[in-house]
Amino acid sequence: MILLKKKSDSPELRAIITRFCASLVSQAARLQDGTLAYAIGAVDTLLPHLNPAEVSEIREKITSRALQALGDNSCMPFAMGMISTDLVSIVSSMSPEEKARICSEAAGSILKKIRVASRKDQERLGRPLLTLLALIPSKDAMAIVTDGIQSTNNSSVVHLLSETLSNLARRAESGEASQACSPIVELCKQRMKRSTDRAIRDMCLAITALAPHMDQGQAVRLCRAYANGLTNALAKYPQPLARRRLAEAVSQLATRIPTVDAEQICSRGSMTLLRAIQSIHDAKSLHLHLQGLSNLVLRVKPRDAQRICSQASTRLLQVLKIEKKSNSIKELIDALRVIAPHLEALNAVPVAAAFTKALKSGRNSSSARSGLFVITERLPKKEAEEVALTLMDEFIKPSASIGYLRIPLEVVRPLSPDNLFRKVVLFIEGMSQTKRFDRFIATFTLLLTDARHSQITSRARSMASLLAKPQSASNFLMIKRYLKPLSCRLTTQQLVDLLKMPTCIRDPKRIILSQLENRFGEKFHNHWDFVRYAKEKNLDLNFNSPPGKLATLETRP
């Protein structure tokens, strides 16, 4: 490729490249799957460097071989995706009519493969299919997808193609989109009456994808009717997995109907699942029911969601107390983690205790740690600080891996300044044992600041939007305000005590001096500059006492 960039206009080089491409095209007839895809990709890359007189012939031959490979039933899905992507690039310079013909034939071959492929391969083929259809006029492309939906009984294929049809409908006129989507919705309605729970979920997801392109009144009536029907069906399907899938479908349909109706329907469905949860003892079944419940409470009033999830958590804790099997305990911990964001403060305390116990046992630490991250904001101040201390003990300890030292801000927020100071000491001690402290500069800086993750994200977004606008005096003032450093949670004396530590060198020292610079508005090149400044300003600080064994201080008040 370097040679091509330097001598692409050389007739001799063009002749060599042309012969090489002709050889690739002749060998392509014997290649299969990945090797064929790479050969087609190579020809696509070299086409601009061929002799102009032979470009058309080579493009036609390689296009014909690509279409032949896509139509071969033995072609692997990953190879079909690669070939489709290269084919789109190859035909980009053809006439619109020829381009549409080739892409239509290729899309038809991929549709045939999708009908018999596994769910994983269906998702893998969905993107290249949409890429091919984008080069076809929208009306013809929607007709191809509609025929594909009507010719299959596979619910997952219907769902995938409905998503594709929805993407195509966005670039079509509203009349064409409604005309293409309405028959598919009617087809989904008919098939839903005699389908399994998994198929019902897929059909509902298909209807949800197509609803925005239908008449608004018709879409609302349809989604309301089916959300009601599926909510009633929750009591008829005893299987936990079926109930979870139906709950997902109801939640998706609820996004297309008025809020008041959605709240009533999802509240009724939540109560159905809650009644079922009260009589279930199996951990796996409880986990599946809680997954369905978590989908429904998203559409319920916050107060009702808290009440429902609190009752569900009480039942889970009862089962957790008597459960002995480690796999079942993991299922219950995962189930608690699912509903943790919706709990009331009173009910969040025992759930946090269950997470803490699982974390200390070491058998379900990952799930328990994630649950504690989520539930910390729901706890009263005292309990939140206890949880934060427990998590910090997990993050900052000699046996912790380097990845665990990336401490989330949500863990730091509940800590009091004194406890935070003790943990910062331990952090510096731990980082002094690694040669890559530069990897943790951002973590250490955020550890000292008094900011929420949402505040930092909001500031970054505001900065990006202001920088994208034409510069003005008002924008400059706004940018200056956002550049203002975040305040430090530690007192000046605590920062001084950190500077006394023998292990506080290089990056940690520079970060602490930066915090002092932000606080006093002065530049300190080293800690002695700050000592001189403090004495000049008569700051009441203790510079004489030794740092002592700060790292071994008790972390509990």
CSV table of N, CA, C and O in Angstrom, one decimal, residues 470-554:
chain,number,residue,atom,x,y,z
A,470,PRO,N,-19.9,29.1,18.0
A,470,PRO,CA,-19.0,30.2,17.7
A,470,PRO,C,-18.6,31.0,19.0
A,470,PRO,O,-19.5,31.2,19.8
A,471,GLN,N,-17.4,31.3,19.1
A,471,GLN,CA,-16.9,31.9,20.3
A,471,GLN,C,-17.4,33.4,20.5
A,471,GLN,O,-17.5,34.1,19.5
A,472,SER,N,-17.8,33.7,21.7
A,472,SER,CA,-18.3,35.0,22.0
A,472,SER,C,-17.9,35.3,23.5
A,472,SER,O,-17.4,34.4,24.2
A,473,ALA,N,-18.2,36.5,23.9
A,473,ALA,CA,-17.8,36.9,25.3
A,473,ALA,C,-18.6,36.1,26.3
A,473,ALA,O,-18.0,35.6,27.3
A,474,SER,N,-19.9,35.9,26.1
A,474,SER,CA,-20.7,35.1,27.0
A,474,SER,C,-20.3,33.7,27.1
A,474,SER,O,-20.2,33.1,28.1
A,475,ASN,N,-19.9,33.1,25.9
A,475,ASN,CA,-19.4,31.7,25.9
A,475,ASN,C,-18.1,31.6,26.6
A,475,ASN,O,-17.9,30.6,27.3
A,476,PHE,N,-17.3,32.6,26.5
A,476,PHE,CA,-16.0,32.6,27.2
A,476,PHE,C,-16.2,32.5,28.7
A,476,PHE,O,-15.5,31.8,29.4
A,477,LEU,N,-17.1,33.4,29.2
A,477,LEU,CA,-17.4,33.4,30.6
A,477,LEU,C,-17.9,32.1,31.1
A,477,LEU,O,-17.6,31.6,32.2
A,478,MET,N,-18.8,31.5,30.3
A,478,MET,CA,-19.4,30.2,30.7
A,478,MET,C,-18.3,29.1,30.7
A,478,MET,O,-18.2,28.3,31.6
A,479,ILE,N,-17.4,29.1,29.7
A,479,ILE,CA,-16.3,28.1,29.7
A,479,ILE,C,-15.4,28.3,30.9
A,479,ILE,O,-14.9,27.4,31.5
A,480,LYS,N,-15.1,29.6,31.2
A,480,LYS,CA,-14.3,29.9,32.4
A,480,LYS,C,-14.9,29.4,33.7
A,480,LYS,O,-14.2,28.8,34.6
A,481,ARG,N,-16.2,29.4,33.8
A,481,ARG,CA,-16.9,28.9,35.0
A,481,ARG,C,-16.8,27.4,35.0
A,481,ARG,O,-16.6,26.9,36.1
A,482,TYR,N,-16.9,26.7,33.9
A,482,TYR,CA,-16.8,25.3,33.9
A,482,TYR,C,-15.4,24.8,34.1
A,482,TYR,O,-15.2,23.6,34.6
A,483,LEU,N,-14.4,25.6,33.8
A,483,LEU,CA,-13.0,25.3,34.1
A,483,LEU,C,-12.6,25.4,35.5
A,483,LEU,O,-11.5,25.1,35.9
A,484,LYS,N,-13.5,26.0,36.3
A,484,LYS,CA,-13.2,26.2,37.7
A,484,LYS,C,-12.9,24.9,38.4
A,484,LYS,O,-13.7,24.0,38.3
A,485,PRO,N,-11.8,24.7,39.2
A,485,PRO,CA,-11.5,23.4,39.8
A,485,PRO,C,-12.6,23.0,40.8
A,485,PRO,O,-13.3,23.8,41.4
A,486,LEU,N,-12.8,21.7,40.9
A,486,LEU,CA,-13.7,21.1,41.9
A,486,LEU,C,-13.1,21.3,43.3
A,486,LEU,O,-11.9,21.2,43.5
A,487,SER,N,-14.0,21.6,44.2
A,487,SER,CA,-13.5,21.8,45.6
A,487,SER,C,-13.0,20.5,46.2
A,487,SER,O,-13.5,19.4,45.9
A,488,CYS,N,-12.1,20.6,47.2
A,488,CYS,CA,-11.5,19.5,47.9
A,488,CYS,C,-12.3,19.2,49.2
A,488,CYS,O,-12.6,20.1,49.9
A,489,ARG,N,-12.5,17.9,49.5
A,489,ARG,CA,-13.3,17.6,50.7
A,489,ARG,C,-12.4,17.6,51.9
A,489,ARG,O,-12.9,17.6,53.0
A,490,LEU,N,-11.1,17.5,51.8
A,490,LEU,CA,-10.2,17.4,52.9
A,490,LEU,C,-9.9,18.9,53.4
A,490,LEU,O,-9.8,19.8,52.6
A,491,THR,N,-9.6,19.0,54.7
A,491,THR,CA,-9.2,20.3,55.3
A,491,THR,C,-7.7,20.5,54.9
A,491,THR,O,-7.0,19.6,54.4
A,492,THR,N,-7.3,21.8,55.1
A,492,THR,CA,-5.9,22.2,54.7
A,492,THR,C,-5.0,21.4,55.6
A,492,THR,O,-3.9,20.9,55.1
A,493,GLN,N,-5.3,21.2,56.9
A,493,GLN,CA,-4.4,20.4,57.8
A,493,GLN,C,-4.3,19.0,57.3
A,493,GLN,O,-3.2,18.4,57.4
A,494,GLN,N,-5.3,18.4,56.8
A,494,GLN,CA,-5.3,17.0,56.4
A,494,GLN,C,-4.4,16.9,55.1
A,494,GLN,O,-3.7,16.0,54.9
A,495,LEU,N,-4.5,17.9,54.2
A,495,LEU,CA,-3.6,17.9,53.0
A,495,LEU,C,-2.2,18.1,53.5
A,495,LEU,O,-1.3,17.4,52.9
A,496,VAL,N,-1.9,18.9,54.5
A,496,VAL,CA,-0.5,19.0,55.0
A,496,VAL,C,0.0,17.7,55.5
A,496,VAL,O,1.1,17.3,55.3
A,497,ASP,N,-0.9,17.0,56.3
A,497,ASP,CA,-0.5,15.7,56.9
A,497,ASP,C,-0.2,14.7,55.8
A,497,ASP,O,0.7,13.8,55.9
A,498,LEU,N,-0.9,14.8,54.7
A,498,LEU,CA,-0.6,13.8,53.5
A,498,LEU,C,0.7,14.2,53.0
A,498,LEU,O,1.5,13.2,52.6
A,499,LEU,N,1.1,15.4,52.9
A,499,LEU,CA,2.4,15.8,52.3
A,499,LEU,C,3.5,15.3,53.2
A,499,LEU,O,4.7,15.2,52.7
A,500,LYS,N,3.3,15.1,54.5
A,500,LYS,CA,4.3,14.6,55.4
A,500,LYS,C,4.7,13.2,55.2
A,500,LYS,O,5.7,12.7,55.6
A,501,MET,N,3.8,12.4,54.5
A,501,MET,CA,4.0,11.0,54.4
A,501,MET,C,5.3,10.7,53.5
A,501,MET,O,5.4,11.3,52.4
A,502,PRO,N,6.1,9.8,53.9
A,502,PRO,CA,7.3,9.5,53.1
A,502,PRO,C,7.0,8.9,51.7
A,502,PRO,O,7.7,9.1,50.8
A,503,THR,N,5.8,8.3,51.6
A,503,THR,CA,5.4,7.7,50.3
A,503,THR,C,4.7,8.7,49.4
A,503,THR,O,4.3,8.4,48.3
A,504,CYS,N,4.4,9.9,49.9
A,504,CYS,CA,3.7,10.9,49.1
A,504,CYS,C,4.7,11.7,48.3
A,504,CYS,O,5.3,12.7,48.7
A,505,ILE,N,5.1,11.2,47.1
A,505,ILE,CA,6.1,11.7,46.2
A,505,ILE,C,5.6,11.8,44.8
A,505,ILE,O,4.5,11.2,44.5
A,506,ARG,N,6.2,12.6,44.0
A,506,ARG,CA,5.9,12.7,42.6
A,506,ARG,C,4.4,13.0,42.3
A,506,ARG,O,4.0,14.1,42.8
A,507,ASP,N,3.7,12.1,41.7
A,507,ASP,CA,2.3,12.4,41.3
A,507,ASP,C,1.4,12.7,42.5
A,507,ASP,O,0.6,13.7,42.4
A,508,PRO,N,1.4,11.9,43.5
A,508,PRO,CA,0.5,12.2,44.6
A,508,PRO,C,0.8,13.6,45.2
A,508,PRO,O,-0.1,14.4,45.6
A,509,LYS,N,2.1,13.9,45.4
A,509,LYS,CA,2.5,15.2,45.9
A,509,LYS,C,2.0,16.4,45.0
A,509,LYS,O,1.5,17.4,45.5
A,510,ARG,N,2.1,16.2,43.7
A,510,ARG,CA,1.7,17.2,42.8
A,510,ARG,C,0.2,17.4,42.8
A,510,ARG,O,-0.3,18.6,42.8
A,511,ILE,N,-0.5,16.4,43.0
A,511,ILE,CA,-2.0,16.5,43.0
A,511,ILE,C,-2.4,17.2,44.3
A,511,ILE,O,-3.3,18.1,44.3
A,512,ILE,N,-1.8,16.9,45.4
A,512,ILE,CA,-2.1,17.6,46.7
A,512,ILE,C,-1.8,19.0,46.6
A,512,ILE,O,-2.5,19.9,47.1
A,513,LEU,N,-0.6,19.4,46.1
A,513,LEU,CA,-0.2,20.8,45.9
A,513,LEU,C,-1.2,21.5,45.0
A,513,LEU,O,-1.5,22.7,45.2
A,514,SER,N,-1.7,20.8,44.0
A,514,SER,CA,-2.7,21.4,43.1
A,514,SER,C,-4.0,21.8,43.9
A,514,SER,O,-4.6,22.8,43.6
A,515,GLN,N,-4.4,20.9,44.8
A,515,GLN,CA,-5.6,21.2,45.6
A,515,GLN,C,-5.3,22.4,46.5
A,515,GLN,O,-6.2,23.3,46.6
A,516,LEU,N,-4.1,22.5,47.0
A,516,LEU,CA,-3.8,23.7,47.8
A,516,LEU,C,-3.7,25.0,46.9
A,516,LEU,O,-4.1,26.1,47.4
A,517,GLU,N,-3.2,24.9,45.7
A,517,GLU,CA,-3.2,26.0,44.8
A,517,GLU,C,-4.6,26.5,44.5
A,517,GLU,O,-4.9,27.7,44.4
A,518,ASN,N,-5.5,25.5,44.2
A,518,ASN,CA,-6.9,25.9,44.0
A,518,ASN,C,-7.6,26.6,45.1
A,518,ASN,O,-8.4,27.5,45.0
A,519,ARG,N,-7.2,26.1,46.3
A,519,ARG,CA,-7.8,26.7,47.5
A,519,ARG,C,-7.4,28.1,47.8
A,519,ARG,O,-8.2,29.0,48.3
A,520,PHE,N,-6.1,28.3,47.6
A,520,PHE,CA,-5.5,29.6,48.0
A,520,PHE,C,-5.2,30.6,46.9
A,520,PHE,O,-4.8,31.7,47.1
A,521,GLY,N,-5.3,30.1,45.6
A,521,GLY,CA,-5.1,30.9,44.5
A,521,GLY,C,-3.6,31.3,44.3
A,521,GLY,O,-3.4,32.3,43.7
A,522,GLU,N,-2.7,30.5,44.7
A,522,GLU,CA,-1.3,30.7,44.6
A,522,GLU,C,-0.6,29.5,43.9
A,522,GLU,O,-1.2,28.4,43.9
A,523,LYS,N,0.5,29.7,43.3
A,523,LYS,CA,1.3,28.7,42.7
A,523,LYS,C,2.4,28.2,43.6
A,523,LYS,O,3.2,28.9,44.1
A,524,PHE,N,2.4,26.8,43.9
A,524,PHE,CA,3.4,26.2,44.7
A,524,PHE,C,4.2,25.2,43.9
A,524,PHE,O,3.6,24.2,43.5
A,525,HIS,N,5.5,25.5,43.7
A,525,HIS,CA,6.3,24.6,43.0
A,525,HIS,C,6.7,23.3,43.8
A,525,HIS,O,6.9,22.2,43.2
A,526,ASN,N,6.7,23.4,45.1
A,526,ASN,CA,7.0,22.3,46.0
A,526,ASN,C,6.4,22.6,47.3
A,526,ASN,O,5.8,23.7,47.5
A,527,HIS,N,6.5,21.6,48.2
A,527,HIS,CA,5.8,21.8,49.5
A,527,HIS,C,6.4,22.9,50.4
A,527,HIS,O,5.8,23.5,51.2
A,528,TRP,N,7.7,23.2,50.1
A,528,TRP,CA,8.4,24.3,50.9
A,528,TRP,C,7.8,25.7,50.5
A,528,TRP,O,7.7,26.6,51.3
A,529,ASP,N,7.4,25.8,49.2
A,529,ASP,CA,6.7,27.1,48.8
A,529,ASP,C,5.4,27.3,49.6
A,529,ASP,O,5.1,28.4,50.1
A,530,PHE,N,4.7,26.2,49.8
A,530,PHE,CA,3.5,26.3,50.6
A,530,PHE,C,3.8,26.6,52.1
A,530,PHE,O,3.0,27.4,52.7
A,531,VAL,N,4.8,26.0,52.7
A,531,VAL,CA,5.2,26.3,54.0
A,531,VAL,C,5.5,27.8,54.2
A,531,VAL,O,5.0,28.4,55.2
A,532,ARG,N,6.3,28.3,53.3
A,532,ARG,CA,6.6,29.8,53.4
A,532,ARG,C,5.4,30.6,53.3
A,532,ARG,O,5.2,31.6,54.0
A,533,TYR,N,4.5,30.2,52.3
A,533,TYR,CA,3.2,31.0,52.1
A,533,TYR,C,2.4,30.9,53.4
A,533,TYR,O,1.8,32.0,53.9
A,534,ALA,N,2.2,29.8,54.0
A,534,ALA,CA,1.4,29.6,55.2
A,534,ALA,C,2.0,30.4,56.4
A,534,ALA,O,1.2,31.0,57.2
A,535,LYS,N,3.3,30.5,56.5
A,535,LYS,CA,3.9,31.3,57.6
A,535,LYS,C,3.7,32.8,57.3
A,535,LYS,O,3.5,33.6,58.3
A,536,GLU,N,3.8,33.2,56.1
A,536,GLU,CA,3.6,34.6,55.8
A,536,GLU,C,2.1,35.0,56.1
A,536,GLU,O,1.9,36.1,56.5
A,537,LYS,N,1.2,34.1,55.8
A,537,LYS,CA,-0.2,34.5,56.0
A,537,LYS,C,-0.7,34.1,57.4
A,537,LYS,O,-1.9,34.2,57.7
A,538,ASN,N,0.2,33.6,58.2
A,538,ASN,CA,-0.1,33.2,59.6
A,538,ASN,C,-1.3,32.1,59.6
A,538,ASN,O,-2.2,32.2,60.4
A,539,LEU,N,-1.2,31.1,58.8
A,539,LEU,CA,-2.2,30.1,58.8
A,539,LEU,C,-1.9,29.2,60.0
A,539,LEU,O,-0.8,28.8,60.2
A,540,ASP,N,-3.0,28.8,60.6
A,540,ASP,CA,-2.9,28.0,61.8
A,540,ASP,C,-2.8,26.5,61.4
A,540,ASP,O,-3.7,25.7,61.4
A,541,LEU,N,-1.5,26.1,61.1
A,541,LEU,CA,-1.3,24.7,60.6
A,541,LEU,C,-0.1,24.2,61.4
A,541,LEU,O,0.8,24.9,61.8
A,542,ASN,N,-0.1,22.8,61.5
A,542,ASN,CA,0.9,22.1,62.3
A,542,ASN,C,1.9,21.5,61.3
A,542,ASN,O,1.5,20.5,60.6
A,543,PHE,N,3.1,22.1,61.1
A,543,PHE,CA,4.1,21.5,60.2
A,543,PHE,C,5.1,20.7,60.9
A,543,PHE,O,5.9,20.0,60.3
A,544,ASN,N,5.1,20.7,62.3
A,544,ASN,CA,6.2,20.1,63.0
A,544,ASN,C,6.0,18.7,63.4
A,544,ASN,O,7.0,17.9,63.5
A,545,SER,N,4.8,18.3,63.7
A,545,SER,CA,4.6,16.9,64.2
A,545,SER,C,4.9,15.9,63.1
A,545,SER,O,4.5,16.2,61.9
A,546,PRO,N,5.4,14.7,63.4
A,546,PRO,CA,5.7,13.7,62.4
A,546,PRO,C,4.4,13.1,61.8
A,546,PRO,O,3.3,13.2,62.5
A,547,PRO,N,4.4,12.5,60.6
A,547,PRO,CA,3.2,12.0,60.1
A,547,PRO,C,2.6,10.8,60.9
A,547,PRO,O,1.4,10.6,60.9
A,548,GLY,N,3.5,10.1,61.6
A,548,GLY,CA,3.0,9.0,62.4
A,548,GLY,C,2.5,7.8,61.5
A,548,GLY,O,2.8,7.8,60.3
A,549,LYS,N,1.9,6.9,62.2
A,549,LYS,CA,1.4,5.7,61.4
A,549,LYS,C,0.0,5.9,60.9
A,549,LYS,O,-1.0,5.3,61.3
A,550,LEU,N,-0.1,6.8,59.9
A,550,LEU,CA,-1.4,7.2,59.4
A,550,LEU,C,-2.1,6.1,58.7
A,550,LEU,O,-3.3,5.9,58.8
A,551,ALA,N,-1.3,5.2,58.1
A,551,ALA,CA,-1.9,4.1,57.3
A,551,ALA,C,-2.6,3.1,58.2
A,551,ALA,O,-3.4,2.3,57.7
A,552,THR,N,-2.2,3.1,59.5
A,552,THR,CA,-2.8,2.0,60.3
A,552,THR,C,-3.9,2.6,61.2
A,552,THR,O,-4.3,1.9,62.1
A,553,LEU,N,-4.3,3.8,61.0
A,553,LEU,CA,-5.4,4.3,61.8
A,553,LEU,C,-6.7,3.5,61.6
A,553,LEU,O,-6.9,3.0,60.5
A,554,GLU,N,-7.5,3.5,62.6
A,554,GLU,CA,-8.8,2.8,62.5
A,554,GLU,C,-9.7,3.5,61.5
A,554,GLU,O,-9.7,4.8,61.5
